[in-house]
Short mmCIF file of C-alpha atoms in Angstrom, two decimals:
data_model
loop_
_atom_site.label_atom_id
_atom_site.label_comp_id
_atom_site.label_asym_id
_atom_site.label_seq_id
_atom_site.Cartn_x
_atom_site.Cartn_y
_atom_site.Cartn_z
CA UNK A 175 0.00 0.00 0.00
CA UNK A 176 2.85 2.50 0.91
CA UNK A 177 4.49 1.98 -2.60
CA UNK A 178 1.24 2.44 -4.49
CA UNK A 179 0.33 5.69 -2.92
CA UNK A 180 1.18 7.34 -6.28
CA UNK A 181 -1.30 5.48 -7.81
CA UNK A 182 -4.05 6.67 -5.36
CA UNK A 183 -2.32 10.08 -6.15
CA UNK A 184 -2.93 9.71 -10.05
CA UNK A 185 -6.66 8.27 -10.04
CA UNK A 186 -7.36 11.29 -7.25
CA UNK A 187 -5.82 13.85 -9.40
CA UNK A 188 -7.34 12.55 -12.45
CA UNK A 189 -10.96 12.01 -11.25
CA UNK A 190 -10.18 15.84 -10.14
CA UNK A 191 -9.45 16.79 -13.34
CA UNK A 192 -12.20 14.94 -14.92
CA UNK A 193 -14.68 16.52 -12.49
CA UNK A 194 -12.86 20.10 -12.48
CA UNK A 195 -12.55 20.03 -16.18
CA UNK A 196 -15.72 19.53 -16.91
CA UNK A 197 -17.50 21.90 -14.72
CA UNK A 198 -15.20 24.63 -13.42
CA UNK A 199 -16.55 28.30 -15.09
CA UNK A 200 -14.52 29.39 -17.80
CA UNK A 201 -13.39 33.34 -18.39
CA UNK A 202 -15.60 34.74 -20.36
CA UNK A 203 -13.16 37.32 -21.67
CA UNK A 204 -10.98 34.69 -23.23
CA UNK A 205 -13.32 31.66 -24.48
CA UNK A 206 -15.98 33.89 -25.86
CA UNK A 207 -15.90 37.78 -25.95
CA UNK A 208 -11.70 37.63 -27.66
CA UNK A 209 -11.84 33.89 -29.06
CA UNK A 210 -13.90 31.00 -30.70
CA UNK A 211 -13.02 28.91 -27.92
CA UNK A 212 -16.10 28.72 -26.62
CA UNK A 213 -16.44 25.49 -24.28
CA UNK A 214 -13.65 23.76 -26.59
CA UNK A 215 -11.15 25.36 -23.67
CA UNK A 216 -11.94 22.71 -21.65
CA UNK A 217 -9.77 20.40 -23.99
CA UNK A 218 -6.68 22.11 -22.14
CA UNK A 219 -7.05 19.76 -19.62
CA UNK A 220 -6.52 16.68 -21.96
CA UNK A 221 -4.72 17.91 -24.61
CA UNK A 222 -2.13 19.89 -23.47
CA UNK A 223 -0.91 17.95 -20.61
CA UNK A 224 -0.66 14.63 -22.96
CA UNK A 225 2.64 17.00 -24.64
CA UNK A 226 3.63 17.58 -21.03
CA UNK A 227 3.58 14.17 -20.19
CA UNK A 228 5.04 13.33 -23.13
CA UNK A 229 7.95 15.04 -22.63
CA UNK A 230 8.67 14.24 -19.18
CA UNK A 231 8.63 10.51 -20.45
CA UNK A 232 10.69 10.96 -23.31
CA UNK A 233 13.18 13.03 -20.77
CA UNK A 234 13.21 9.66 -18.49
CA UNK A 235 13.79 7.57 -21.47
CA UNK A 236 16.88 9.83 -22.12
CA UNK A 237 17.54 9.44 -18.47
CA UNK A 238 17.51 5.67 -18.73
CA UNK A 239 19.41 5.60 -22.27
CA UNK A 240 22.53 7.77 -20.93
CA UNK A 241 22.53 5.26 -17.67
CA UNK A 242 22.63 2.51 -20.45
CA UNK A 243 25.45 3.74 -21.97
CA UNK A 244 27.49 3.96 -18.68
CA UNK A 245 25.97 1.19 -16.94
CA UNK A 246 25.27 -1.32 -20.06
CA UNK A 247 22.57 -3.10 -18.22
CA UNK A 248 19.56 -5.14 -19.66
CA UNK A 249 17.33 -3.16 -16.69
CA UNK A 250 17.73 -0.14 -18.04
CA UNK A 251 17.14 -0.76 -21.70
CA UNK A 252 14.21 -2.12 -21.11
CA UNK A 253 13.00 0.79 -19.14
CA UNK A 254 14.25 3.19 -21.55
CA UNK A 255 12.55 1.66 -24.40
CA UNK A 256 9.12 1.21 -22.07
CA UNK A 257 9.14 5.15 -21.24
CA UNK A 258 9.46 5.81 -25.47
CA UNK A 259 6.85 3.64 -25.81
CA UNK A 260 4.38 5.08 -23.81
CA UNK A 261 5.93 8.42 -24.29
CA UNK A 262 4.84 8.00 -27.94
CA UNK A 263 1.66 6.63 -27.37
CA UNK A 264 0.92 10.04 -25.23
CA UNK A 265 1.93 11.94 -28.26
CA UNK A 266 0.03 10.11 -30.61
CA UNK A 267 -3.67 11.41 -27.89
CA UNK A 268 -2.24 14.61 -27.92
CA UNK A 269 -2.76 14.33 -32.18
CA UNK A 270 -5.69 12.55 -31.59
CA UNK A 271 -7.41 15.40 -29.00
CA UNK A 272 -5.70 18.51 -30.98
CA UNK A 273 -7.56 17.02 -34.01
CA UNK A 274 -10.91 16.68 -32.45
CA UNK A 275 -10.23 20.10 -30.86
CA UNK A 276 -9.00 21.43 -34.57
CA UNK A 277 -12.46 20.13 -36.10
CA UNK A 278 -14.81 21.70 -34.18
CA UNK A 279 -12.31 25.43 -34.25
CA UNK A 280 -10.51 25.82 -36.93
CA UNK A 281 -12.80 23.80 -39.17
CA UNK A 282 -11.03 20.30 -40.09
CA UNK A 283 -9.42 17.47 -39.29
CA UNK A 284 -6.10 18.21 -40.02
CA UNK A 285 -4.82 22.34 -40.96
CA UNK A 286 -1.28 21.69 -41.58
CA UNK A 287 -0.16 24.01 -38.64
CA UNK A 288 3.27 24.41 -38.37
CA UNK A 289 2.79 22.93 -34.82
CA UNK A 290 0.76 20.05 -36.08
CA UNK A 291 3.29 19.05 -39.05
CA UNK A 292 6.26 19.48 -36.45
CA UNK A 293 4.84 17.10 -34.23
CA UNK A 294 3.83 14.47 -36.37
CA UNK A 295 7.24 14.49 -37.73
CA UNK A 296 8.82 14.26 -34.07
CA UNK A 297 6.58 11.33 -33.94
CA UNK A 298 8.14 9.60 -36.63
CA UNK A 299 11.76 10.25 -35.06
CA UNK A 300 10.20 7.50 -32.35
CA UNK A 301 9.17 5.26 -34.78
CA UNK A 302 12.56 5.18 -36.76
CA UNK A 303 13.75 4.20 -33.10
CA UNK A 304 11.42 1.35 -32.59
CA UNK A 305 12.26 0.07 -36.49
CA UNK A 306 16.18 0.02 -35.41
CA UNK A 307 15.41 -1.94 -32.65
CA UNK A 308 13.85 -4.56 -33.95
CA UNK A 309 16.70 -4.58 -36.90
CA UNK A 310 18.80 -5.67 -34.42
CA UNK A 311 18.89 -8.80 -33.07
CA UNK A 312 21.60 -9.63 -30.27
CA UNK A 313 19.97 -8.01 -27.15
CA UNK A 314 23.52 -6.38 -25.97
CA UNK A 315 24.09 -4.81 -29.36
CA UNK A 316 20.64 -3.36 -29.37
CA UNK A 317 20.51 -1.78 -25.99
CA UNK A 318 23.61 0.02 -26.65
CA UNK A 319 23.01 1.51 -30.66
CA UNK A 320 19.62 1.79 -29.36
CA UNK A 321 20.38 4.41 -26.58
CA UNK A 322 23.04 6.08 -28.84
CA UNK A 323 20.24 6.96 -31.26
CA UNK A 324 18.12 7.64 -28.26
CA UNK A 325 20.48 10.29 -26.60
CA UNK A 326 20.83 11.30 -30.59
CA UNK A 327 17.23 11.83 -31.80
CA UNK A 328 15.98 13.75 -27.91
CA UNK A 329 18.61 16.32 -28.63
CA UNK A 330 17.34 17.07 -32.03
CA UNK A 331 13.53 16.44 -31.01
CA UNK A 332 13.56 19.08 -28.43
CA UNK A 333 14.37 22.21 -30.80
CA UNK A 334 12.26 20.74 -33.17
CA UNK A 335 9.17 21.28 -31.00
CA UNK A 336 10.27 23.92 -28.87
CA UNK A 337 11.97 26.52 -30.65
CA UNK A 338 11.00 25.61 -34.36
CA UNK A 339 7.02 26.15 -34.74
CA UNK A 340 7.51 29.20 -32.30
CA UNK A 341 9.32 31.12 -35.00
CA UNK A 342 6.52 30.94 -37.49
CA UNK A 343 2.99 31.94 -37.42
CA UNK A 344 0.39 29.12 -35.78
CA UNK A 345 -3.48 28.59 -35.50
CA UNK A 346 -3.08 27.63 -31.84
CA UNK A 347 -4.50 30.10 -29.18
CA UNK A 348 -1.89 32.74 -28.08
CA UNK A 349 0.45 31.16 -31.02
CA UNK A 350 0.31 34.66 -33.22
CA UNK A 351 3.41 36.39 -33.43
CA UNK A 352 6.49 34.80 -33.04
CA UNK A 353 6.48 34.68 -29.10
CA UNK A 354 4.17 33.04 -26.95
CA UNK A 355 3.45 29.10 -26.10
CA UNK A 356 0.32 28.11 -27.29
CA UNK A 357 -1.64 28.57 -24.33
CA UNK A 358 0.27 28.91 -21.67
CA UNK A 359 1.10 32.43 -22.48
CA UNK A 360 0.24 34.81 -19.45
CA UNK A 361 -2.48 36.35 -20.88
CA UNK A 362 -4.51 33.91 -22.27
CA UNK A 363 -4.44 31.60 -18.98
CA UNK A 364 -7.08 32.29 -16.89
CA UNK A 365 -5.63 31.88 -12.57
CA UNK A 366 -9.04 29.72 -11.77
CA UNK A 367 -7.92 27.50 -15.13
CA UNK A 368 -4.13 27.18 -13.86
CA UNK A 369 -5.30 25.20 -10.86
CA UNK A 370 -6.78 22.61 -12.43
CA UNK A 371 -3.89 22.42 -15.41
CA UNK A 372 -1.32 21.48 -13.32
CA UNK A 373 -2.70 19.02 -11.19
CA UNK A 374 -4.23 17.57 -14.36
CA UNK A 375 -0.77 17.23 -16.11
CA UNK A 376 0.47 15.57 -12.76
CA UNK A 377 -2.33 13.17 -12.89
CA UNK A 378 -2.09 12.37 -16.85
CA UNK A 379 2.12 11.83 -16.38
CA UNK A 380 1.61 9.28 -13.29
CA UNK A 381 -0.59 7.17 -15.19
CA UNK A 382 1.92 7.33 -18.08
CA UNK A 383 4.52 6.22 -15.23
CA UNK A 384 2.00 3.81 -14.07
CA UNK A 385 1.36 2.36 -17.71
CA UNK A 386 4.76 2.00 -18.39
CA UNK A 387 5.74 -0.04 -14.95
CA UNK A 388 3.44 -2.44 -16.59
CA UNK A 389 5.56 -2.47 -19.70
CA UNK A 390 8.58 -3.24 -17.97
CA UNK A 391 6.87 -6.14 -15.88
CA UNK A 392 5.36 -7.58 -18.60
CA UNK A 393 9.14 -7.01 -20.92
CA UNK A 394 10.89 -8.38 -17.46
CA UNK A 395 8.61 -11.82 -17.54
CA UNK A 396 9.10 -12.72 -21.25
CA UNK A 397 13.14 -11.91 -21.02
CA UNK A 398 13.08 -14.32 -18.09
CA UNK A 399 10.65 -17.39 -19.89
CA UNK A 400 13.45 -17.25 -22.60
CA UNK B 256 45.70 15.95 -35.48
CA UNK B 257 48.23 13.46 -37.60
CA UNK B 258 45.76 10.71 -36.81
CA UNK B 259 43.07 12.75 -38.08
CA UNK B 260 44.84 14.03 -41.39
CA UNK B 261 45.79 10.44 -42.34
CA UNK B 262 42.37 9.17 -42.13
CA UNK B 263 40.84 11.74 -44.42
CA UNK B 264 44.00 11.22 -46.89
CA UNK B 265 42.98 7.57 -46.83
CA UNK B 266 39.92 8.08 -47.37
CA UNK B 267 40.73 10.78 -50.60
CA UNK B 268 42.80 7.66 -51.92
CA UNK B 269 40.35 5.54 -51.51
CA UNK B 270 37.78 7.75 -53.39
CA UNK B 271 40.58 7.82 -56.32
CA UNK B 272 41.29 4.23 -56.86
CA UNK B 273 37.85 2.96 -56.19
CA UNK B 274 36.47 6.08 -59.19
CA UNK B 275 33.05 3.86 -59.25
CA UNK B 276 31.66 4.95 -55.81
CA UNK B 277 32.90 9.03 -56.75
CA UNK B 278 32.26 8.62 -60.19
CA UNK B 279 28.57 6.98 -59.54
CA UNK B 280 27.68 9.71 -56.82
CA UNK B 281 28.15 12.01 -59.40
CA UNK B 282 26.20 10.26 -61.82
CA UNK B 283 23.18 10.24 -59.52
CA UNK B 284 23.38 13.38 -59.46
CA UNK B 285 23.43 14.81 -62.77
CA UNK B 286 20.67 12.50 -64.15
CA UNK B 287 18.42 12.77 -61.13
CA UNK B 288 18.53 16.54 -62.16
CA UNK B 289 18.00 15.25 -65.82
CA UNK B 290 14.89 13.65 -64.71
CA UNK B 291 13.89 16.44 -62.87
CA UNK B 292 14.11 18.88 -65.79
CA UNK B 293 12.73 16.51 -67.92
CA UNK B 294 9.44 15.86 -65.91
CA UNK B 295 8.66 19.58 -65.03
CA UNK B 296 10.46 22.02 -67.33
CA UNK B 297 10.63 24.85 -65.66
CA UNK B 298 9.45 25.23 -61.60
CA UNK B 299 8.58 28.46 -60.31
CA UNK B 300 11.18 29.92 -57.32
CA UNK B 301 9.22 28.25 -54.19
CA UNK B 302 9.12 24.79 -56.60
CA UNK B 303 13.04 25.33 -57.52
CA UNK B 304 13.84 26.25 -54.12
CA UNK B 305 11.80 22.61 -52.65
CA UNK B 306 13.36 20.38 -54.82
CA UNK B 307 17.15 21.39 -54.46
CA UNK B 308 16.93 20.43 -50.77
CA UNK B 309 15.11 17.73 -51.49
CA UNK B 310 17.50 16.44 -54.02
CA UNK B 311 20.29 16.98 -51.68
CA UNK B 312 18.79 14.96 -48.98
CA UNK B 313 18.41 12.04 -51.30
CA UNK B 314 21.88 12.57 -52.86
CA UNK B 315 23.77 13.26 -49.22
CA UNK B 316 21.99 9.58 -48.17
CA UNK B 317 23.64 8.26 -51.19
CA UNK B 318 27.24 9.71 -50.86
CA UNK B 319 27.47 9.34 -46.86
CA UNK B 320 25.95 5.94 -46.97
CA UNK B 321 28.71 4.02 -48.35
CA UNK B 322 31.39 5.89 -45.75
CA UNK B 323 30.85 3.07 -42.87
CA UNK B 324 29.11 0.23 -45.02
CA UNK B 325 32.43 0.69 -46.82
CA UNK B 326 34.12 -0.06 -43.98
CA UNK B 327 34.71 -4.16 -43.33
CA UNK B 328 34.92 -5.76 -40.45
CA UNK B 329 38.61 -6.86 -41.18
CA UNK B 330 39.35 -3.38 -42.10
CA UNK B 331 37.54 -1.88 -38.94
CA UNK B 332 40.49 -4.03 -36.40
CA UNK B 333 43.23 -2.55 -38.22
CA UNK B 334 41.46 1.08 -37.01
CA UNK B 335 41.63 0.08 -33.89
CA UNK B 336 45.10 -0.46 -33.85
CA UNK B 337 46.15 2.80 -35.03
CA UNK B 338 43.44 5.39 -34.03
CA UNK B 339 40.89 6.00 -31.04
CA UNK B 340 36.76 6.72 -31.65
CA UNK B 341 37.58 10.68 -31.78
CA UNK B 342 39.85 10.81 -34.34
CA UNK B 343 38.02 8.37 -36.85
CA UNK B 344 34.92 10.11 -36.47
CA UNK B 345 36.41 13.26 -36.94
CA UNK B 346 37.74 12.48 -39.71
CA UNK B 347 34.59 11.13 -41.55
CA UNK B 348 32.65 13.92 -40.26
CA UNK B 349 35.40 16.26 -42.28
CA UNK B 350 35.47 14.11 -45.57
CA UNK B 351 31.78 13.64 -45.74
CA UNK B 352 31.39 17.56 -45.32
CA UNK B 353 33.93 18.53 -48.23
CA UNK B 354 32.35 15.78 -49.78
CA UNK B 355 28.88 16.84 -49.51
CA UNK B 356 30.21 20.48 -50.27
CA UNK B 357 31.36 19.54 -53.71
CA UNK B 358 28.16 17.92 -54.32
CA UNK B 359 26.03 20.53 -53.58
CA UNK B 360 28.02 22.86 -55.63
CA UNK B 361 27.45 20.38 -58.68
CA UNK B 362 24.06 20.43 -58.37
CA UNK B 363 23.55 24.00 -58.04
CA UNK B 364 25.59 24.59 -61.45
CA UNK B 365 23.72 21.98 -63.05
CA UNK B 366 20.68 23.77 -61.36
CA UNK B 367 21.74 27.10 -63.03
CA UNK B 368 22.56 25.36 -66.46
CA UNK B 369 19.13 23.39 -66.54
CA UNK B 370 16.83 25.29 -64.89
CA UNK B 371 17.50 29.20 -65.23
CA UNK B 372 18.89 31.76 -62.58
CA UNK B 373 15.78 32.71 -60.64
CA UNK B 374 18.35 34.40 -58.18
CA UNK B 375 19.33 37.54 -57.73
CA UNK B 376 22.63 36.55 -56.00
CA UNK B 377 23.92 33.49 -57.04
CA UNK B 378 27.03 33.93 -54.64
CA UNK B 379 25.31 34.17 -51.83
CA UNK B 380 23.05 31.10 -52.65
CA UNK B 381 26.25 29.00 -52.92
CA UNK B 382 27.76 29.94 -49.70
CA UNK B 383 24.07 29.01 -48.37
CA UNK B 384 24.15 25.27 -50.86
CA UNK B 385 27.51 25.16 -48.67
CA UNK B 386 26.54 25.13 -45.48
CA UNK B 387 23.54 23.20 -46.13
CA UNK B 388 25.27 20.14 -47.39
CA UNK B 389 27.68 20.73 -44.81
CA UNK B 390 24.94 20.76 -42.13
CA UNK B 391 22.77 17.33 -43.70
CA UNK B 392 26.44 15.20 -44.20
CA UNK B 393 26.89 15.98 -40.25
CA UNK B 394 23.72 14.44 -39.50
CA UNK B 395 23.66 11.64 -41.77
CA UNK B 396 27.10 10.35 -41.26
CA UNK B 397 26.37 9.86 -37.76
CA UNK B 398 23.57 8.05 -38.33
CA UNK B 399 25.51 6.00 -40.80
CA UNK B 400 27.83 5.20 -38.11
CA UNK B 401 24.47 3.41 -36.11
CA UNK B 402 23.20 1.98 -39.47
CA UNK B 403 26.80 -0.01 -40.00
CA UNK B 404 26.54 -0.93 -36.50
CA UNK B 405 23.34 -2.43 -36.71
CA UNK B 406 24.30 -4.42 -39.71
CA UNK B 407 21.75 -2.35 -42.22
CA UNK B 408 22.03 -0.83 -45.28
CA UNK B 409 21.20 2.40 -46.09
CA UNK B 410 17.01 2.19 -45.81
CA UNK B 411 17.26 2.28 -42.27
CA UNK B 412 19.55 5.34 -42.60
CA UNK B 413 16.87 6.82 -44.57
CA UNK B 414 14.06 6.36 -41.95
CA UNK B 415 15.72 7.44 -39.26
CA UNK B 416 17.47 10.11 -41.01
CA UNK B 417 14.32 12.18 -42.61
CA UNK B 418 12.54 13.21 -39.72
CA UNK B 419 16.10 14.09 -37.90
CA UNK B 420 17.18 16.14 -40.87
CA UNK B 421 13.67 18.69 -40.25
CA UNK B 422 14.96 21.45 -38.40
CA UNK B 423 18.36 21.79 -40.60
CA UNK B 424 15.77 21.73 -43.55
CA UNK B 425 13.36 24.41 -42.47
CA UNK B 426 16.45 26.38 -41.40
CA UNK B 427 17.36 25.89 -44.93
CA UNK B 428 14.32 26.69 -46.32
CA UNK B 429 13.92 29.87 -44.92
CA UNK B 430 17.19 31.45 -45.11
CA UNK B 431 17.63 30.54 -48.92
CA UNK B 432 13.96 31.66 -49.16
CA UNK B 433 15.38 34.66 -48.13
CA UNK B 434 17.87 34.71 -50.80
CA UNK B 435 15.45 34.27 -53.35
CA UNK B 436 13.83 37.44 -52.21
CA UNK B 437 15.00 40.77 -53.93
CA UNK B 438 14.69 42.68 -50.35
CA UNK B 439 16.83 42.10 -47.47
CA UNK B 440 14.89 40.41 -45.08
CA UNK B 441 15.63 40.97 -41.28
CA UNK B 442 16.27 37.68 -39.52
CA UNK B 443 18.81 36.21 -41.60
CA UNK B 444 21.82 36.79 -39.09
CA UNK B 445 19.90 35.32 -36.49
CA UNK B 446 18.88 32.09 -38.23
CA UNK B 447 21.96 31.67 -39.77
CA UNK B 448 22.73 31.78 -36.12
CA UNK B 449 20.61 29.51 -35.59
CA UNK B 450 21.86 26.64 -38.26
CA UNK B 451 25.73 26.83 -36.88
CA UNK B 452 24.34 26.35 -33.17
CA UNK B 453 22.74 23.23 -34.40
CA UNK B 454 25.67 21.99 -36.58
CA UNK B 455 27.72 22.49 -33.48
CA UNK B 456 25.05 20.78 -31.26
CA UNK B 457 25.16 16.93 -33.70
CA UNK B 458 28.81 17.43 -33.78
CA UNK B 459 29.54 17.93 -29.87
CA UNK B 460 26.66 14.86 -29.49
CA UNK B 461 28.18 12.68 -32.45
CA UNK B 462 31.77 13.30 -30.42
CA UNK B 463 30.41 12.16 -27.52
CA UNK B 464 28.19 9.36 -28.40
CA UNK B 465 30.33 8.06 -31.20
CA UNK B 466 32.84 5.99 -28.79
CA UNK B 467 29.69 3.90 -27.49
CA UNK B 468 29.77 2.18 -31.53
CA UNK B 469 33.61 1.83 -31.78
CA UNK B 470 33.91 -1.53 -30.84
CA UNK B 471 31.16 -4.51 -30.11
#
């Protein structure tokens, strides 16, 4: 019980967010006298904190990738692959909950944003890492050209999301101009919406953490039945 | 620095007495461009501008592909003999760039011959070709280096190359953009900027990380 209480944590926070998100009052300056946000603002809850949590797992599979390389365990290749994984499956909602969002705003499906195109390219960078695993097959081989393209591909994957689509014009609210994260910028984020953001991108990167302990219990089981 | 200097001279002989691997390089080149002008005749600026980078992706997987697959296994003990990670990697980074260089620079003439001068400053445009195949042989050498490793050819280079090479690219993009443009634009210094950090960024990490693929 006193090892799970991050569990409790994450269902807590996320039945709070589910709850809060869903019924807290939104400013009426921002989602409907200045914007055509209307109730869509209540997707901030879900869809930004899925990049947040992405992130922060694709930082701790970086984390786990460098310790591979000094370290050259089996332990920690497993984990570092297990935090991509999920870390790309979080990215893939976010595309998935911007696009819903994107229909029912800006009119379609898909609007070739600059921050929509940069992300589903950053995707791909984690799918080119999954392909090179599986090209190789001696398990101490992999682990170690794995986390060298691992270390590799974060480095580059960062500026291409963070500084990249922020030097060009972008659909997303408080993306005009080339300052301002989409947003997050002061303005645009309401104080009573800020205390239910954070605790909702807490919640959405436990379970992430939570998913991928699975992962690695279910990767530790069939490494062992071999 | 000796170490270094030897490996790119062996590298220049290499590229003499085995003239198919130059010699075919080149010939990618020029009739890819053939091709080109032969399926669209003559592409507006924004068109022209696309499909030079995008012709110097495909020809920089090309050229840098064969500088580790070259490399056999036999050949690979007899570098660890005489040189450490640094030096080799250093010195493949270096011959891939000049490499790359003269490349682009052959394409953009044949670019000029084939498909018209839509610039007003040609000069400038080169020194921009320059850097730009400088800046895509960095990347994909490195990831040549994982590609040998992993006992693939030059497909998996591709994949994970492509969505790596993105931010150099748009970089690219916009600063020859820029060039294309009769005005002075303001922003060019600081993207320019911009493009060296970055180059200086995958060399420091291929440096680094490099060592961890020396030996099995």
């Amino acid at each position: 019980m006193r090892r799970n209480w991050w569990k409790i944590l994450c269902v807590l926070l996320l039945l709070y967010t589910f709850i809060g998100g869903f019924l807290v009052k939104l400013p009426y300056e921002t989602a409907y006298l200045t914007s055509n946000l209307y109730e869509t603002m209540r997707n901030f809850f879900f869809h930004v904190p899925m990049w947040f949590g992405q992130m922060i797992l694709l930082f701790v599979s970086l984390v786990y990738a460098v310790i591979n390389l000094s370290k050259n365990t089996i332990e920690s290749d497993i984990k570092a692959q297990a935090f991509a994984q999920t870390g790309t499956i979080f990215g893939a909602l976010g595309l998935l909950t911007g696009s819903i969002w994107a229909k029912h705003t800006w009119g379609s499906w898909w609007n070739n944003d600059p921050k929509q195109l940069g992300v589903a390219i950053a995707m791909m960078i984690y799918l080119a890492y999954f392909i090179l695993r599986s090209a190789v097959t001696d398990i101490d081989k992999r682990a170690r050209i794995s986390a060298v393209y691992n270390v590799f591909a974060f480095f580059i994957y960062i500026p291409l999301i963070m500084i990249l689509p922020r030097m060009v014009e972008s659909l997303h609210p408080g993306g005009q101009g080339s300052e301002g994260n989409p947003g997050l910028s002061g303005s645009s984020l309401d104080p009573s919406l800020r205390v239910i953001f954070w605790p909702a991108v807490l919640g959405w990167t436990l379970l992430g953490t939570w998913i991928t302990t699975l992962w690695i219990r279910i990767r530790k089981i069939e490494e062992k039945s071999y | 620095m000796k170490h270094i200097l030897t490996l790119i001279r062996k590298d220049f002989l290499l590229e003499i007495r085995q003239q198919y691997s130059l010699y075919g390089v080149l010939l990618y080149v020029v009739s890819t461009i053939f091709v080109l002008k032969m399926a669209i005749d003559q592409p507006e600026e924004k068109v022209w501008n696309g499909l030079y980078w995008m012709i110097q992706i495909f020809i920089c997987v090309n050229a840098v592909a064969k500088s580790f697959l070259q490399e056999s296994n036999g050949r690979m003990y007899y570098f660890y003999t005489i040189a450490g990670p640094r030096h080799f990697i250093i010195a493949k980074l270096i011959f891939n760039i000049l490499l790359m260089m003269t490349m682009s620079s052959v394409s953009l003439l044949l670019f000029f011959v084939l498909f018209g001068l839509p610039i007003e400053s040609p000069f400038i445009f080169w020194g921009i070709a320059l850097i730009g195949g400088a800046s895509l042989s960095l990347v994909f050498t490195f990831l040549a280096a994982i590609a040998a490793r992993a006992q693939q050819n030059a497909a998996l280079m591709a994949i994970m190359g492509f969505p790596l090479i993105i931010p150099q690219l748009q970089l690219l993009m916009r600063i020859s953009n820029i060039a294309f443009s009769d005005i002075i634009q303001s922003g060019l210094s600081t993207l320019i900027a911009l493009l060296i950090g970055f180059n200086l960024l995958i060399l420091a990490l291929a440096v680094i990380l490099f060592p961890f693929l020396w030996k099995d």
